[in-house]
PDB file of C-alpha atoms in Angstrom:
ATOM      1  CA  MET A   1      23.543 -80.526 197.697  1.00 87.00           C
ATOM      2  CA  ASN A   2      27.463 -81.091 198.519  1.00 95.00           C
ATOM      3  CA  GLY A   3      28.100 -81.837 202.347  1.00 96.00           C
ATOM      4  CA  PHE A   4      29.144 -84.130 204.859  1.00 98.00           C
ATOM      5  CA  ALA A   5      27.274 -87.230 206.688  1.00 98.00           C
ATOM      6  CA  TYR A   6      27.763 -88.928 210.081  1.00 98.00           C
ATOM      7  CA  LEU A   7      26.589 -90.946 212.455  1.00 98.00           C
ATOM      8  CA  ASP A   8      25.204 -88.887 215.653  1.00 97.00           C
ATOM      9  CA  LYS A   9      25.219 -89.996 218.993  1.00 96.00           C
ATOM     10  CA  TYR A  10      22.290 -92.271 218.715  1.00 96.00           C
ATOM     11  CA  GLY A  11      23.282 -93.843 214.718  1.00 97.00           C
ATOM     12  CA  ILE A  12      21.128 -92.208 212.865  1.00 96.00           C
ATOM     13  CA  LEU A  13      22.929 -91.104 209.419  1.00 97.00           C
ATOM     14  CA  HIS A  14      22.421 -87.179 208.619  1.00 97.00           C
ATOM     15  CA  ALA A  15      24.184 -85.100 206.020  1.00 97.00           C
ATOM     16  CA  VAL A  16      24.986 -81.252 206.672  1.00 97.00           C
ATOM     17  CA  ALA A  17      26.464 -78.181 204.802  1.00 96.00           C
ATOM     18  CA  SER A  18      29.073 -77.621 206.902  1.00 96.00           C
ATOM     19  CA  LYS A  19      31.901 -80.113 207.935  1.00 97.00           C
ATOM     20  CA  GLU A  20      32.670 -78.338 211.221  1.00 97.00           C
ATOM     21  CA  THR A  21      28.702 -79.193 212.124  1.00 96.00           C
ATOM     22  CA  ALA A  22      29.129 -82.685 211.013  1.00 97.00           C
ATOM     23  CA  LEU A  23      32.373 -82.884 213.243  1.00 97.00           C
ATOM     24  CA  LYS A  24      30.476 -81.487 216.255  1.00 97.00           C
ATOM     25  CA  SER A  25      27.311 -83.978 215.705  1.00 97.00           C
ATOM     26  CA  SER A  26      29.605 -86.868 215.031  1.00 97.00           C
ATOM     27  CA  LYS A  27      29.384 -89.702 217.631  1.00 94.00           C
ATOM     28  CA  ASN A  28      32.773 -91.609 216.493  1.00 95.00           C
ATOM     29  CA  GLY A  29      34.527 -88.440 214.841  1.00 96.00           C
ATOM     30  CA  LYS A  30      34.223 -89.733 211.163  1.00 97.00           C
ATOM     31  CA  VAL A  31      32.548 -87.796 208.423  1.00 98.00           C
ATOM     32  CA  VAL A  32      32.471 -88.273 204.808  1.00 97.00           C
ATOM     33  CA  SER A  33      32.310 -85.914 202.090  1.00 97.00           C
ATOM     34  CA  THR A  34      28.863 -86.318 200.257  1.00 97.00           C
ATOM     35  CA  ASP A  35      26.688 -84.999 197.224  1.00 96.00           C
ATOM     36  CA  LEU A  36      23.715 -86.769 198.558  1.00 96.00           C
ATOM     37  CA  CYS A  37      22.944 -84.129 201.095  1.00 92.00           C
ATOM     38  CA  ASP A  38      19.309 -82.620 200.567  1.00 90.00           C
ATOM     39  CA  GLY A  39      19.563 -79.774 202.820  1.00 88.00           C
ATOM     40  CA  SER A  40      17.261 -81.059 205.782  1.00 89.00           C
ATOM     41  CA  GLY A  41      19.902 -83.024 207.320  1.00 92.00           C
ATOM     42  CA  TYR A  42      19.169 -85.859 205.944  1.00 92.00           C
ATOM     43  CA  MET A  43      20.014 -87.641 202.786  1.00 94.00           C
ATOM     44  CA  ASP A  44      18.471 -88.007 199.361  1.00 94.00           C
ATOM     45  CA  GLU A  45      19.474 -90.375 196.544  1.00 95.00           C
ATOM     46  CA  ASN A  46      17.562 -90.831 193.298  1.00 92.00           C
ATOM     47  CA  GLY A  47      14.996 -88.257 194.515  1.00 89.00           C
ATOM     48  CA  MET A  48      13.859 -90.307 197.438  1.00 91.00           C
ATOM     49  CA  SER A  49      14.813 -89.263 201.253  1.00 91.00           C
ATOM     50  CA  VAL A  50      16.784 -91.944 202.608  1.00 93.00           C
ATOM     51  CA  PHE A  51      17.149 -92.879 206.354  1.00 93.00           C
ATOM     52  CA  ILE A  52      20.019 -95.081 208.152  1.00 96.00           C
ATOM     53  CA  ASN A  53      19.913 -96.260 212.085  1.00 96.00           C
ATOM     54  CA  ALA A  54      22.895 -97.995 212.380  1.00 96.00           C
ATOM     55  CA  SER A  55      22.365 -98.365 215.944  1.00 96.00           C
ATOM     56  CA  GLU A  56      18.821-100.804 215.361  1.00 96.00           C
ATOM     57  CA  LYS A  57      20.258-101.340 211.718  1.00 96.00           C
ATOM     58  CA  THR A  58      16.860-100.796 210.305  1.00 96.00           C
ATOM     59  CA  PHE A  59      16.978 -99.047 206.967  1.00 96.00           C
ATOM     60  CA  SER A  60      13.782 -97.034 205.122  1.00 94.00           C
ATOM     61  CA  HIS A  61      13.121 -94.669 202.253  1.00 93.00           C
ATOM     62  CA  GLY A  62       9.909 -91.861 201.007  1.00 88.00           C
ATOM     63  CA  LYS A  63       9.443 -88.838 199.567  1.00 79.00           C
ATOM     64  CA  ASN A  64      10.339 -85.975 201.345  1.00 59.00           C
ATOM     65  CA  LYS A  65      10.125 -86.057 205.255  1.00 57.00           C
ATOM     66  CA  ASN A  66       8.313 -89.071 204.706  1.00 62.00           C
ATOM     67  CA  LYS A  67      10.764 -92.240 205.556  1.00 61.00           C
ATOM     68  CA  ASP A  68       8.150 -94.844 206.920  1.00 78.00           C
ATOM     69  CA  GLU A  69       9.179 -97.292 203.815  1.00 89.00           C
ATOM     70  CA  LYS A  70      11.878 -99.977 205.578  1.00 93.00           C
ATOM     71  CA  LEU A  71      13.552-102.193 203.466  1.00 95.00           C
ATOM     72  CA  SER A  72      16.189-105.320 204.148  1.00 97.00           C
ATOM     73  CA  GLU A  73      19.844-103.748 204.013  1.00 97.00           C
ATOM     74  CA  THR A  74      20.460-105.975 201.213  1.00 98.00           C
ATOM     75  CA  GLU A  75      16.957-104.530 199.406  1.00 97.00           C
ATOM     76  CA  PHE A  76      18.566-100.881 200.473  1.00 97.00           C
ATOM     77  CA  ALA A  77      22.595-101.337 199.673  1.00 98.00           C
ATOM     78  CA  ARG A  78      20.791-102.408 195.548  1.00 98.00           C
ATOM     79  CA  LYS A  79      18.324 -99.394 195.780  1.00 96.00           C
ATOM     80  CA  TYR A  80      20.696 -96.703 197.149  1.00 97.00           C
ATOM     81  CA  PRO A  81      24.497 -97.852 196.568  1.00 98.00           C
ATOM     82  CA  LYS A  82      25.915 -94.104 197.128  1.00 98.00           C
ATOM     83  CA  THR A  83      24.047 -93.658 200.060  1.00 98.00           C
ATOM     84  CA  TYR A  84      25.104 -97.692 201.754  1.00 98.00           C
ATOM     85  CA  ALA A  85      28.554 -96.792 200.265  1.00 98.00           C
ATOM     86  CA  VAL A  86      28.753 -93.790 202.843  1.00 98.00           C
ATOM     87  CA  TYR A  87      27.336 -95.324 205.592  1.00 98.00           C
ATOM     88  CA  ARG A  88      29.746 -98.146 205.361  1.00 98.00           C
ATOM     89  CA  LYS A  89      32.736 -96.232 205.635  1.00 98.00           C
ATOM     90  CA  LEU A  90      31.337 -94.323 208.787  1.00 97.00           C
ATOM     91  CA  ILE A  91      30.703 -97.508 210.718  1.00 94.00           C
TER      92      ILE A  91
END
């Protein structure tokens, strides 16, 4: 699903369908267009829900809303290069 990614005031990566919503919710005013929007406010790559907290530098993934499996930044970048590229543009 196409949408717009942003980091919220807590540093959490989100993706929503509306650019206006993304701009309003973005902590730093940065928004990136993406085709990884999962429709629930987060991102999905390769059938996995992915989660980044930029403030705490944590990277995790899982199925659907269960994003409990932590990865190192290097592992995350290797497994989810598109999501990681979006994240790098937003920080």
